Short mmCIF file of C-alpha atoms in Angstrom, two decimals:
data_model
loop_
_atom_site.label_atom_id
_atom_site.label_comp_id
_atom_site.label_asym_id
_atom_site.label_seq_id
_atom_site.Cartn_x
_atom_site.Cartn_y
_atom_site.Cartn_z
CA MET A 1 22.56 -30.21 -1.34
CA THR A 2 20.70 -29.74 1.93
CA ARG A 3 17.09 -28.64 2.34
CA ASP A 4 18.14 -25.16 3.46
CA GLN A 5 20.42 -24.70 0.46
CA LYS A 6 17.64 -25.76 -1.92
CA ILE A 7 15.28 -23.25 -0.35
CA ASN A 8 17.81 -20.42 -0.54
CA PHE A 9 18.73 -21.27 -4.13
CA LEU A 10 15.05 -21.27 -5.18
CA VAL A 11 14.16 -18.01 -3.45
CA VAL A 12 16.55 -15.84 -5.46
CA PRO A 13 15.52 -16.73 -9.06
CA ILE A 14 11.82 -16.82 -8.24
CA THR A 15 12.03 -13.42 -6.57
CA LEU A 16 14.08 -12.00 -9.44
CA ALA A 17 11.48 -13.23 -11.92
CA ILE A 18 8.58 -11.74 -9.95
CA VAL A 19 10.40 -8.45 -9.39
CA GLY A 20 11.30 -8.29 -13.10
CA ILE A 21 7.74 -8.91 -14.23
CA VAL A 22 6.20 -6.44 -11.78
CA THR A 23 8.85 -3.83 -12.61
CA LEU A 24 8.07 -4.22 -16.31
CA VAL A 25 4.33 -3.86 -15.64
CA LEU A 26 4.94 -0.75 -13.53
CA PHE A 27 7.19 0.68 -16.24
CA LEU A 28 4.54 0.11 -18.90
CA CYS A 29 1.90 1.72 -16.64
CA LYS A 30 4.25 4.70 -16.09
CA GLN A 31 4.40 4.23 -12.34
CA ASP A 32 7.35 4.42 -9.93
CA TRP A 33 9.02 1.23 -11.15
CA LYS A 34 12.43 2.25 -9.77
CA TYR A 35 11.13 2.14 -6.22
CA TYR A 36 9.81 -1.39 -6.62
CA LEU A 37 13.07 -2.52 -8.17
CA ILE A 38 15.11 -0.96 -5.37
CA GLY A 39 12.83 -2.53 -2.75
CA GLY A 40 13.14 -5.96 -4.39
CA MET A 41 16.91 -5.74 -4.62
CA LEU A 42 17.07 -4.57 -1.00
CA GLY A 43 15.10 -7.64 0.02
CA LEU A 44 17.49 -9.89 -1.91
CA MET A 45 20.49 -8.19 -0.33
CA CYS A 46 19.08 -8.67 3.17
CA HIS A 47 18.30 -12.30 2.37
CA GLY A 48 21.89 -12.77 1.22
CA LEU A 49 23.12 -11.28 4.50
CA MET A 50 20.84 -13.64 6.41
CA VAL A 51 22.22 -16.65 4.50
CA LYS A 52 25.76 -15.42 5.16
CA GLN A 53 24.97 -15.04 8.86
CA ASN A 54 23.54 -18.56 9.02
CA ALA A 55 26.60 -20.08 7.32
CA ARG A 56 28.94 -18.19 9.65
CA MET A 57 26.98 -19.28 12.73
CA MET A 58 27.08 -22.93 11.64
CA ARG A 59 30.80 -22.76 10.93
CA MET A 60 31.58 -21.06 14.25
CA THR A 61 29.39 -23.50 16.17
CA LYS A 62 31.34 -26.42 14.71
CA LEU A 63 34.67 -24.76 15.57
CA ASP A 64 33.61 -23.73 19.09
CA PRO A 65 30.83 -26.07 20.34
CA THR A 66 31.02 -24.80 23.93
CA ASN A 67 30.69 -21.15 22.82
CA THR A 68 33.68 -20.03 24.87
CA VAL A 69 34.96 -17.55 22.28
CA PHE A 70 31.99 -17.15 19.94
CA ASN A 71 28.78 -15.68 21.35
CA PRO A 72 25.88 -16.67 19.04
CA LYS A 73 23.38 -14.33 20.69
CA LYS A 74 25.63 -11.30 20.27
CA SER A 75 26.41 -12.27 16.68
CA THR A 76 22.70 -12.67 15.87
CA ILE A 77 21.88 -9.26 17.33
CA LEU A 78 24.70 -7.57 15.40
CA TRP A 79 23.70 -9.17 12.08
CA TYR A 80 20.07 -8.22 12.67
CA LEU A 81 21.06 -4.63 13.44
CA LEU A 82 23.14 -4.56 10.25
CA ARG A 83 20.18 -5.68 8.15
CA PHE A 84 17.77 -3.34 9.96
CA GLY A 85 20.17 -0.41 9.56
CA LEU A 86 20.55 -1.16 5.86
CA VAL A 87 16.77 -1.21 5.35
CA LEU A 88 16.34 1.96 7.39
CA VAL A 89 19.02 3.87 5.45
CA VAL A 90 17.68 2.80 2.05
CA PHE A 91 14.09 3.71 2.94
CA VAL A 92 15.17 7.11 4.33
CA VAL A 93 17.05 7.84 1.10
CA LEU A 94 14.05 6.69 -0.95
CA GLY A 95 11.87 8.94 1.18
CA PHE A 96 14.03 11.94 0.38
CA LEU A 97 13.97 11.06 -3.33
CA ALA A 98 10.19 10.63 -3.32
CA LYS A 99 9.67 13.88 -1.41
CA ASP A 100 11.36 15.94 -4.14
CA LYS A 101 8.80 15.05 -6.82
CA PRO A 102 7.01 18.09 -8.23
CA ARG A 103 3.45 16.70 -8.26
CA GLU A 104 1.30 16.41 -5.12
CA PRO A 105 4.10 15.57 -2.69
CA ILE A 106 2.08 13.77 0.00
CA ASN A 107 0.22 11.37 -2.30
CA GLU A 108 3.27 10.66 -4.48
CA PHE A 109 5.43 10.16 -1.40
CA VAL A 110 3.07 7.62 0.17
CA ILE A 111 2.57 5.74 -3.11
CA SER A 112 6.31 5.63 -3.83
CA MET A 113 7.13 4.34 -0.35
CA LEU A 114 4.37 1.71 -0.54
CA ILE A 115 5.70 0.55 -3.92
CA ALA A 116 9.21 0.23 -2.44
CA LEU A 117 7.83 -1.62 0.57
CA GLY A 118 5.97 -3.95 -1.80
CA GLY A 119 9.24 -4.77 -3.55
CA TYR A 120 10.89 -5.51 -0.21
CA ILE A 121 7.99 -7.66 1.00
CA THR A 122 7.99 -9.68 -2.26
CA LEU A 123 11.05 -11.62 -1.14
CA LYS A 124 9.56 -12.27 2.30
CA ILE A 125 6.37 -13.67 0.79
CA VAL A 126 8.25 -15.87 -1.70
CA PHE A 127 10.51 -17.11 1.11
CA LEU A 128 7.55 -18.03 3.32
CA ILE A 129 5.74 -19.82 0.48
CA ILE A 130 8.85 -21.86 -0.37
CA LEU A 131 9.38 -22.69 3.31
CA LEU A 132 5.80 -23.96 3.48
CA CYS A 133 6.32 -26.05 0.35
CA PHE A 134 9.51 -27.62 1.74
CA ARG A 135 8.35 -28.18 5.31
CA GLU A 136 9.04 -31.55 6.81
CA LYS A 137 6.11 -33.82 7.44
CA VAL A 138 5.50 -34.79 11.06
CA VAL A 139 4.95 -38.52 11.54
CA LYS A 140 2.89 -39.48 14.58
CA GLU A 141 3.83 -42.67 16.34
#
């Protein structure tokens, strides 16, 4: 198993554990736990798409080393737009769901969206911490 595979395999269970614990705490505190859970799962889905993109790029680069048929820059932009569009759509839908709450709409809306953003950012933070733990040491000559 390569270093990248180890990192990607560690990110998912650690993030699931953190999202599960925080969701349980939010549920027990009677907060908007669904928004955090949706944000965490959205982060995992986007991470899965990023891993899929990376595997496809590596495979296509081996098949077409001169990049005559496959354009890596175009592929990267399209995959990024797919992930960005997915995040945008989910947050717009969450915004409409949070807006329809009966109590103080502005405060509840902002809190719900921040909770969802916190769930999404959880994966990014875990990913960065694991990348820092697995970084390669530079040896000076």
